[in-house]
Amino acid sequence: PITVADSSAGATLSYQVPTPSMQELLIDKGKYFAFQINDVLEYQAKPNLMDMFAADAGEQMRIAIDSTVIYNTFTQGAAANKGATAGAKSSSFSLGTDGTPITLTASNVVQKVLEMASVLDEQNVPEEGRWLVIDPATRALLFQSELAKAYSTGDSTSPVRNGKVGTIDRFTVYVSNQLPRATAGNSWPTKANPTGTAQGGAVARRAIIAGHRSAIAFASQMTKTETLRNPSDFGDLVRGLQVYGYKVVKDTSLALLTAN
């Protein structure tokens, strides 16, 4: 951070030498896909099987990496950016806890989004580059709120008509089915249990996350995609490897709402 000092007429300026702190991002994770295409099926199939399977492999790769990154970063925000007394200065925003999650309704969902924005405001998080990730159920509530009316948003068309959530209070809003959820009495999903503990029971709470692009560092590279002839059959073998790494580098730029 750059220091801001007082100024007066004729005063000598003192120049700061910025010395940024360094962090290491370990690229130690990888995902791969591998499938085979039989020559007979390939010749007879329409559309092209190679293109169709490769496109789906890329989509499944995105979902797998998205969920891994989200599951292992969403609870790492600053303590003042979550819980029943969120707010670094005011402690006046209730964003829910594991034991007492917030019940979201069409009448309060916009208010809670605004409170998440206020929590980031109290941490002096820049306004440009903010994002909000909600689940499909929360999107449905937003579309039942005042936000769905064109005169409330200033848009020429209601979000219900065009299907776009757009921007809410400086947040670019994304909808994802990968947000963690948990059943009553169970813990949040973890790295060791990436599918979560919500399987096989009623969901008691779900995570909604907000932040700024400075919160999480992420690096990814598709290192190899190759096609080989199948040595034991007539056909091709296709495989791809993607390596990646991630890390929460600024916890004050990450907020969590625990909803039921």
XYZ file of C-alpha atoms in Angstrom:
260
model
C 0.000 0.000 0.000
C 1.087 3.543 -0.786
C 1.260 5.982 2.124
C -0.755 9.221 1.914
C 0.760 12.159 3.826
C -0.336 15.707 4.697
C 0.730 18.518 2.396
C 1.406 22.211 3.017
C 2.755 25.072 0.920
C 6.522 24.816 0.446
C 6.803 21.481 2.228
C 9.459 19.024 1.064
C 7.986 15.854 -0.393
C 9.025 12.517 1.029
C 9.080 9.787 -1.595
C 8.134 6.296 -0.544
C 9.961 3.308 -1.966
C 7.256 0.670 -2.428
C 8.263 -2.726 -1.064
C 5.473 -5.149 -1.934
C 5.209 -8.338 0.071
C 5.712 -11.471 -1.990
C 3.589 -14.608 -1.938
C 4.178 -17.954 -3.612
C 1.400 -19.702 -5.523
C 2.009 -23.433 -5.732
C 0.754 -25.055 -8.943
C 0.315 -28.531 -7.466
C -3.098 -29.713 -8.643
C -4.233 -31.358 -11.845
C -7.262 -32.780 -13.606
C -7.326 -34.999 -16.676
C -9.777 -36.536 -19.091
C -9.260 -39.620 -21.224
C -11.712 -41.284 -23.592
C -11.696 -43.553 -26.612
C -13.494 -43.276 -29.938
C -14.170 -46.442 -31.878
C -13.573 -46.151 -35.649
C -16.865 -47.846 -36.542
C -18.878 -45.486 -34.347
C -16.948 -42.488 -35.608
C -17.641 -43.295 -39.248
C -21.348 -43.798 -38.633
C -22.038 -41.007 -36.141
C -23.317 -37.515 -36.819
C -22.209 -35.039 -35.539
C -18.453 -35.537 -35.206
C -17.807 -37.592 -32.064
C -14.334 -36.156 -31.491
C -15.609 -32.576 -31.368
C -18.631 -33.489 -29.272
C -16.681 -35.485 -26.674
C -13.852 -32.922 -26.503
C -16.333 -30.077 -25.937
C -18.025 -31.987 -23.132
C -14.649 -32.895 -21.595
C -13.769 -29.198 -21.461
C -17.072 -28.350 -19.775
C -16.673 -31.130 -17.197
C -13.111 -29.950 -16.554
C -14.401 -26.424 -15.862
C -17.037 -27.691 -13.429
C -14.542 -29.894 -11.567
C -11.994 -27.096 -11.155
C -14.623 -24.486 -10.277
C -16.017 -26.633 -7.479
C -12.573 -27.483 -6.109
C -11.516 -23.844 -5.954
C -14.799 -22.652 -4.441
C -15.002 -25.434 -1.835
C -11.498 -24.713 -0.580
C -11.621 -20.901 -0.440
C -15.159 -19.825 0.497
C -14.625 -19.966 4.289
C -11.237 -18.203 4.228
C -12.528 -14.634 4.256
C -11.705 -12.342 7.170
C -13.621 -13.016 10.378
C -15.252 -9.581 10.119
C -16.663 -10.493 6.682
C -18.991 -13.263 7.863
C -21.072 -14.390 10.804
C -23.804 -12.807 12.892
C -21.854 -9.607 13.591
C -20.131 -8.912 10.285
C -18.599 -5.531 9.543
C -15.041 -4.526 10.414
C -16.195 -1.215 11.907
C -19.862 -1.571 12.779
C -20.335 -5.314 13.466
C -23.953 -4.618 12.506
C -24.594 -7.016 9.603
C -26.004 -10.488 10.153
C -24.679 -12.806 7.430
C -25.595 -16.039 9.194
C -23.666 -18.786 10.964
C -23.555 -22.566 10.690
C -26.023 -22.859 13.582
C -28.274 -19.959 12.600
C -28.229 -19.469 8.831
C -30.184 -16.624 7.233
C -33.579 -17.446 5.770
C -33.617 -15.763 2.371
C -36.916 -14.619 0.896
C -37.945 -12.461 -2.034
C -38.423 -9.573 0.398
C -34.968 -9.659 2.024
C -32.610 -11.138 -0.588
C -31.659 -7.757 -2.077
C -31.075 -6.372 1.419
C -28.609 -9.171 2.186
C -26.725 -8.519 -1.054
C -26.457 -4.859 -0.050
C -25.184 -5.887 3.385
C -22.440 -7.998 1.783
C -21.453 -4.927 -0.215
C -21.397 -2.876 2.985
C -19.141 -5.457 4.651
C -16.624 -5.025 1.818
C -17.020 -1.234 2.076
C -15.971 -1.383 5.731
C -12.790 -3.179 4.617
C -12.053 -0.435 2.034
C -12.337 -2.946 -0.804
C -12.235 -1.192 -4.220
C -15.590 -0.828 -5.942
C -14.318 -1.875 -9.368
C -13.800 -5.599 -9.805
C -16.315 -6.851 -7.237
C -18.197 -10.103 -7.876
C -21.039 -12.062 -6.305
C -21.688 -15.793 -6.806
C -25.213 -17.040 -6.066
C -26.923 -20.388 -6.485
C -29.964 -20.993 -8.723
C -32.367 -20.842 -5.750
C -31.127 -17.382 -4.799
C -31.403 -16.270 -8.416
C -35.054 -17.333 -8.364
C -35.629 -15.199 -5.242
C -33.957 -12.195 -6.865
C -36.278 -12.543 -9.841
C -39.264 -12.500 -7.463
C -38.035 -9.359 -5.681
C -38.279 -5.700 -6.625
C -35.161 -6.272 -8.708
C -37.301 -8.072 -11.287
C -39.105 -4.854 -12.161
C -37.528 -2.802 -14.919
C -38.320 0.499 -13.219
C -36.338 -0.608 -10.143
C -33.199 -1.550 -12.076
C -33.255 1.202 -14.686
C -33.066 -1.403 -17.462
C -35.266 -1.169 -20.522
C -36.336 -4.795 -20.046
C -37.119 -6.662 -16.840
C -34.455 -9.232 -15.807
C -37.217 -11.838 -15.843
C -37.716 -11.104 -19.542
C -34.066 -11.197 -20.599
C -32.750 -13.701 -18.027
C -29.784 -11.516 -17.025
C -29.047 -10.733 -13.390
C -26.435 -8.170 -14.392
C -24.966 -5.892 -11.723
C -26.281 -5.358 -8.207
C -24.679 -2.636 -6.088
C -21.284 -2.801 -7.825
C -21.286 -6.618 -7.872
C -21.030 -8.462 -11.164
C -23.380 -11.360 -10.426
C -22.661 -14.954 -11.448
C -24.917 -17.981 -10.995
C -23.276 -21.308 -10.167
C -24.511 -24.730 -9.158
C -21.115 -25.411 -7.536
C -21.627 -23.415 -4.332
C -21.184 -25.558 -1.201
C -24.171 -26.769 0.772
C -24.526 -28.965 3.845
C -27.186 -30.942 5.664
C -28.300 -30.314 9.226
C -25.626 -31.293 11.720
C -22.960 -31.821 9.065
C -19.914 -29.791 8.190
C -19.268 -27.860 4.992
C -17.627 -29.684 2.082
C -13.856 -29.871 2.319
C -10.887 -30.745 0.161
C -11.050 -34.294 1.514
C -14.779 -34.474 0.786
C -15.290 -32.282 -2.297
C -18.786 -33.565 -3.016
C -19.924 -32.255 0.344
C -21.971 -33.703 3.158
C -25.251 -32.530 1.661
C -25.762 -35.795 -0.183
C -28.621 -37.938 1.080
C -30.322 -35.411 3.337
C -32.222 -32.152 3.451
C -30.036 -29.114 2.855
C -29.820 -27.007 6.010
C -27.521 -24.256 4.743
C -25.831 -23.053 1.589
C -23.002 -20.628 0.889
C -23.228 -17.396 -1.078
C -19.895 -15.685 -1.643
C -18.871 -12.183 -2.606
C -15.507 -10.609 -3.112
C -13.073 -8.659 -5.198
C -10.673 -9.892 -7.856
C -7.801 -9.257 -5.412
C -9.124 -11.912 -3.002
C -8.081 -15.126 -4.745
C -5.098 -15.867 -6.952
C -5.703 -18.554 -9.562
C -3.463 -19.918 -12.283
C -4.292 -22.643 -14.776
C -2.801 -24.140 -17.899
C -3.943 -26.848 -20.303
C -0.561 -28.530 -20.543
C -1.364 -31.295 -23.003
C -4.109 -32.616 -25.253
C -3.181 -35.503 -27.502
C -4.673 -38.209 -29.693
C -3.201 -41.714 -29.924
C -4.189 -44.783 -31.896
C -5.724 -47.440 -29.665
C -3.176 -50.315 -29.618
C -5.809 -52.917 -28.720
C -8.759 -51.844 -30.905
C -9.666 -49.859 -34.012
C -10.030 -46.313 -32.824
C -8.395 -43.316 -31.176
C -7.496 -42.513 -27.578
C -7.874 -38.879 -26.552
C -6.489 -37.441 -23.331
C -5.887 -34.040 -21.820
C -4.166 -32.680 -18.710
C -4.825 -29.353 -16.971
C -2.733 -28.141 -14.038
C -3.750 -25.337 -11.708
C -3.259 -23.693 -8.350
C -5.164 -21.222 -6.184
C -4.783 -19.308 -2.946
C -6.641 -16.703 -0.900
C -4.192 -13.802 -0.904
C -6.374 -11.033 0.575
C -8.925 -12.325 3.061
C -10.424 -8.878 3.679
C -11.708 -8.939 0.082
C -13.791 -12.105 0.559
C -17.225 -12.303 2.248
C -19.565 -15.186 3.059
C -23.331 -15.331 3.562
C -24.641 -18.539 5.152
C -28.254 -19.087 4.092
C -30.776 -21.845 4.697
